[in-house]
């Protein structure tokens, strides 16, 4: 395989980067591989659109949009993106449209994809729903379902999915990652890594070999079990990607621990951050 020029620009993140960029609880990453462009998640609102124009990124040039999973903080910006980008193909797992809820005490908050499926079909150039891997650009693959092989990564106590009129703990069957194959290893983009970051990394290593970089949410926020944090850190150490750029649902405690442990390999993510490979 010849060398590839890869650029990843973080359009939406929980933390702002350079002045004038906006932040929100969400994730969206623009990807460019040898001049071909793709959008990974869309954030919660239209923040990705504004930040893209600050970076001089023309969203009309993307060839498609991939959703990491069907949570609103990744899919809420779909409508705003499609309005600017024009009709593009949208890739997701077939279960991404299941109605999802966040439950906190007595409150039940809708946390699924806000744009109705019929509306998305009308605005996009088609939905491609797959539970298995899909190549979205040459050398760029959406993983499809991530097998659960670890014991310390599992469901979240406050995230549910509505099935047959009943709220059940969300198994996050729709959770997937994006992989760019390069000669130096795989560049992995996660959404929230609800499957567990170690499960994601193991799955990528099995199918694509060494991981060169991991970028995105880890779901290691405040309240993440200590065992999960420790074992994830240990696995990252073992796999030792050249670059570790975590953001979104990664808490500041885990970020600072990663900086201590991984030093120059680690970069905290934020809106406006542009990574080149
Ligand atoms: Fe998220
Ligand atoms: Fe999520």
XYZ file of C-alpha atoms and ligand atoms in Angstrom:
279
model
C 0.000 0.000 0.000
C 1.361 3.430 -0.837
C 1.539 6.205 1.732
C -1.702 7.977 2.403
C -2.358 11.571 3.331
C -4.857 11.501 6.140
C -6.413 14.504 7.855
C -8.867 14.400 10.734
C -10.481 17.651 11.865
C -12.595 17.702 15.009
C -15.669 19.765 14.163
C -17.672 19.098 17.314
C -16.392 18.273 20.751
C -17.294 19.028 24.369
C -14.290 21.328 24.696
C -13.479 24.371 22.593
C -10.093 24.743 21.005
C -9.004 27.909 19.201
C -10.926 31.172 19.797
C -14.335 31.513 18.097
C -14.906 27.771 17.840
C -18.011 26.438 19.553
C -18.308 23.382 21.755
C -21.251 21.235 22.794
C -21.780 17.797 24.247
C -21.289 15.847 21.034
C -18.862 14.597 18.460
C -18.235 15.170 14.775
C -15.026 14.552 12.830
C -14.203 15.496 9.259
C -11.968 13.018 7.505
C -9.880 13.454 4.371
C -7.947 10.522 2.886
C -5.920 11.273 -0.233
C -8.311 14.088 -1.119
C -11.528 12.133 -0.573
C -13.759 13.381 2.206
C -16.174 11.887 4.689
C -17.952 12.969 7.858
C -17.945 10.817 10.979
C -20.886 11.830 13.210
C -22.611 15.206 13.192
C -22.680 16.404 16.816
C -25.762 17.499 18.744
C -26.827 20.646 16.841
C -25.402 22.749 14.002
C -22.083 23.409 15.756
C -20.179 21.188 13.290
C -21.355 23.347 10.379
C -20.085 26.588 11.918
C -16.792 25.082 13.023
C -16.272 23.519 9.573
C -16.515 26.923 7.942
C -14.046 28.376 10.485
C -11.614 25.667 9.367
C -12.277 26.386 5.680
C -13.865 22.961 5.225
C -16.544 22.842 2.546
C -19.031 20.205 3.680
C -20.460 20.023 0.146
C -17.316 18.091 -0.784
C -17.930 15.136 1.561
C -18.901 11.864 -0.108
C -20.937 10.488 2.779
C -21.734 10.555 6.471
C -21.225 7.711 8.935
C -22.925 7.466 12.305
C -21.071 5.799 15.154
C -24.416 5.036 16.842
C -27.910 6.415 17.205
C -27.428 8.862 20.073
C -28.552 12.452 19.667
C -25.142 13.924 20.484
C -23.770 12.213 17.364
C -26.817 12.320 15.090
C -28.614 15.521 16.167
C -26.599 17.588 13.686
C -27.529 15.404 10.689
C -30.202 17.763 9.433
C -27.990 20.853 9.728
C -25.125 19.083 7.955
C -27.310 17.780 5.121
C -28.797 21.255 4.596
C -25.304 22.583 3.930
C -23.687 19.521 2.362
C -26.574 18.578 0.091
C -27.854 15.042 -0.366
C -25.201 12.547 0.730
C -25.280 8.874 1.549
C -25.710 8.157 5.265
C -24.326 4.985 6.819
C -25.481 3.497 10.118
C -26.264 0.232 11.862
C -29.865 -0.997 11.353
C -30.525 -0.584 15.099
C -29.392 3.051 15.167
C -32.989 4.229 14.769
C -34.262 2.382 17.850
C -35.797 4.894 20.285
C -33.169 5.633 22.908
C -33.636 7.331 26.280
C -31.536 8.707 29.051
C -33.157 8.014 32.410
C -32.198 10.073 35.432
C -34.480 9.686 38.452
C -38.011 10.294 37.238
C -36.866 12.078 34.095
C -36.878 10.267 30.793
C -35.156 12.211 28.043
C -35.266 11.183 24.378
C -31.681 10.529 23.309
C -32.159 8.953 19.862
C -31.901 10.313 16.319
C -34.206 13.347 16.230
C -34.628 13.515 12.431
C -37.424 11.169 11.378
C -36.268 8.381 9.126
C -38.551 9.426 6.250
C -37.162 12.963 6.447
C -33.606 11.646 6.422
C -34.384 9.471 3.431
C -35.745 12.534 1.615
C -32.783 14.775 2.502
C -29.998 12.243 1.924
C -29.031 10.339 -1.203
C -29.879 7.103 0.599
C -29.380 5.260 3.863
C -27.060 2.309 3.998
C -27.798 0.265 7.076
C -25.375 -2.507 7.824
C -24.542 -4.545 10.894
C -21.280 -5.679 9.301
C -18.274 -3.831 7.860
C -18.812 -1.368 5.022
C -16.126 0.339 2.945
C -17.160 3.979 2.638
C -14.072 5.258 0.786
C -11.063 3.324 -0.506
C -9.253 2.123 2.625
C -11.894 3.557 4.967
C -14.214 1.089 6.661
C -17.015 1.249 9.174
C -16.585 -1.748 11.461
C -20.206 -2.677 12.030
C -20.927 -4.480 15.284
C -18.124 -4.819 17.801
C -17.907 -8.201 19.532
C -17.905 -7.988 23.334
C -14.943 -9.972 24.572
C -13.924 -8.151 27.765
C -15.641 -8.625 31.104
C -15.006 -5.159 32.495
C -16.783 -3.207 29.747
C -20.561 -3.290 29.685
C -23.823 -1.447 29.707
C -24.502 1.937 31.212
C -26.967 2.224 34.100
C -28.780 5.310 32.733
C -29.005 4.601 28.996
C -32.007 2.696 27.718
C -33.710 1.638 24.536
C -37.476 1.277 24.073
C -38.427 -2.217 22.899
C -42.034 -3.469 22.801
C -43.094 -0.494 24.913
C -40.569 -1.265 27.631
C -37.365 0.503 28.520
C -34.519 -1.991 28.616
C -30.794 -1.340 29.164
C -29.282 -0.352 25.835
C -27.000 -3.122 24.522
C -25.507 -0.588 22.042
C -25.611 -3.157 19.286
C -25.415 -0.231 16.840
C -22.090 1.050 18.167
C -19.283 0.997 15.608
C -15.959 2.631 14.769
C -14.368 3.968 11.595
C -11.003 2.599 10.470
C -8.548 4.115 7.996
C -6.004 1.554 6.836
C -2.544 3.015 6.327
C 0.818 1.318 5.792
C 1.838 2.315 9.341
C -1.306 0.868 10.911
C -4.976 1.573 11.442
C -6.295 4.994 12.363
C -9.400 4.383 14.456
C -12.190 6.885 15.051
C -14.679 6.048 17.790
C -17.994 7.655 18.660
C -18.686 7.035 22.338
C -17.076 3.571 22.350
C -20.142 2.237 24.144
C -18.924 -1.250 23.179
C -15.872 -0.547 25.308
C -12.680 0.988 23.975
C -10.748 -2.235 24.520
C -13.377 -4.246 22.637
C -13.152 -1.717 19.793
C -9.348 -1.822 19.712
C -9.209 -5.631 19.897
C -11.695 -5.896 17.038
C -9.701 -3.474 14.897
C -6.401 -5.232 15.639
C -7.947 -8.554 14.663
C -9.240 -7.246 11.331
C -6.715 -4.536 10.417
C -3.528 -5.172 12.406
C -1.606 -2.648 14.472
C -3.377 0.507 15.630
C -1.525 3.659 14.653
C -3.913 6.133 16.242
C -7.099 6.129 18.235
C -9.259 9.242 18.123
C -12.643 9.923 19.718
C -14.881 9.301 22.698
C -14.054 6.583 25.214
C -16.986 6.702 27.620
C -14.493 6.970 30.441
C -16.107 9.982 32.037
C -16.676 10.817 35.685
C -18.058 7.755 37.390
C -16.453 5.221 35.057
C -15.593 2.117 37.140
C -11.988 2.168 38.365
C -11.367 -1.337 37.035
C -12.557 -0.295 33.579
C -10.284 2.754 33.578
C -7.239 0.816 34.790
C -7.672 -2.076 32.378
C -8.302 0.280 29.458
C -5.120 2.209 30.256
C -3.209 -1.072 30.463
C -4.541 -2.216 27.112
C -3.651 1.078 25.436
C -0.149 0.678 26.860
C 0.041 -2.816 25.385
C -1.265 -1.822 21.934
C 0.693 1.447 22.137
C -0.700 3.537 19.276
C 1.531 6.392 18.096
C -1.268 8.854 18.807
C -4.021 8.815 21.393
C -6.502 11.656 20.943
C -9.444 11.157 23.248
C -12.297 13.578 23.686
C -16.078 13.948 23.954
C -17.233 11.537 26.715
C -13.750 11.183 28.212
C -13.487 12.853 31.610
C -10.724 15.248 32.604
C -9.395 12.794 35.208
C -8.786 10.105 32.596
C -7.362 12.705 30.193
C -4.775 13.850 32.721
C -3.903 10.275 33.603
C -3.396 9.520 29.908
C -1.127 12.533 29.587
C 0.940 11.248 32.534
C 1.148 7.753 31.171
C 1.413 8.279 27.434
C 3.194 11.652 27.301
C 3.846 12.868 23.773
C 1.631 10.192 22.256
C -1.386 11.798 23.940
C -3.303 14.861 22.744
C -6.551 16.000 24.346
C -9.208 16.500 21.691
C -11.133 19.734 21.193
C -13.109 21.516 18.500
C -10.896 22.918 15.781
C -8.101 20.407 16.335
C -6.696 19.215 13.009
C -4.579 16.079 12.959
C -2.507 15.056 9.966
C -0.888 11.733 9.242
Fe -21.679 10.554 22.868
Fe -23.561 7.650 23.025
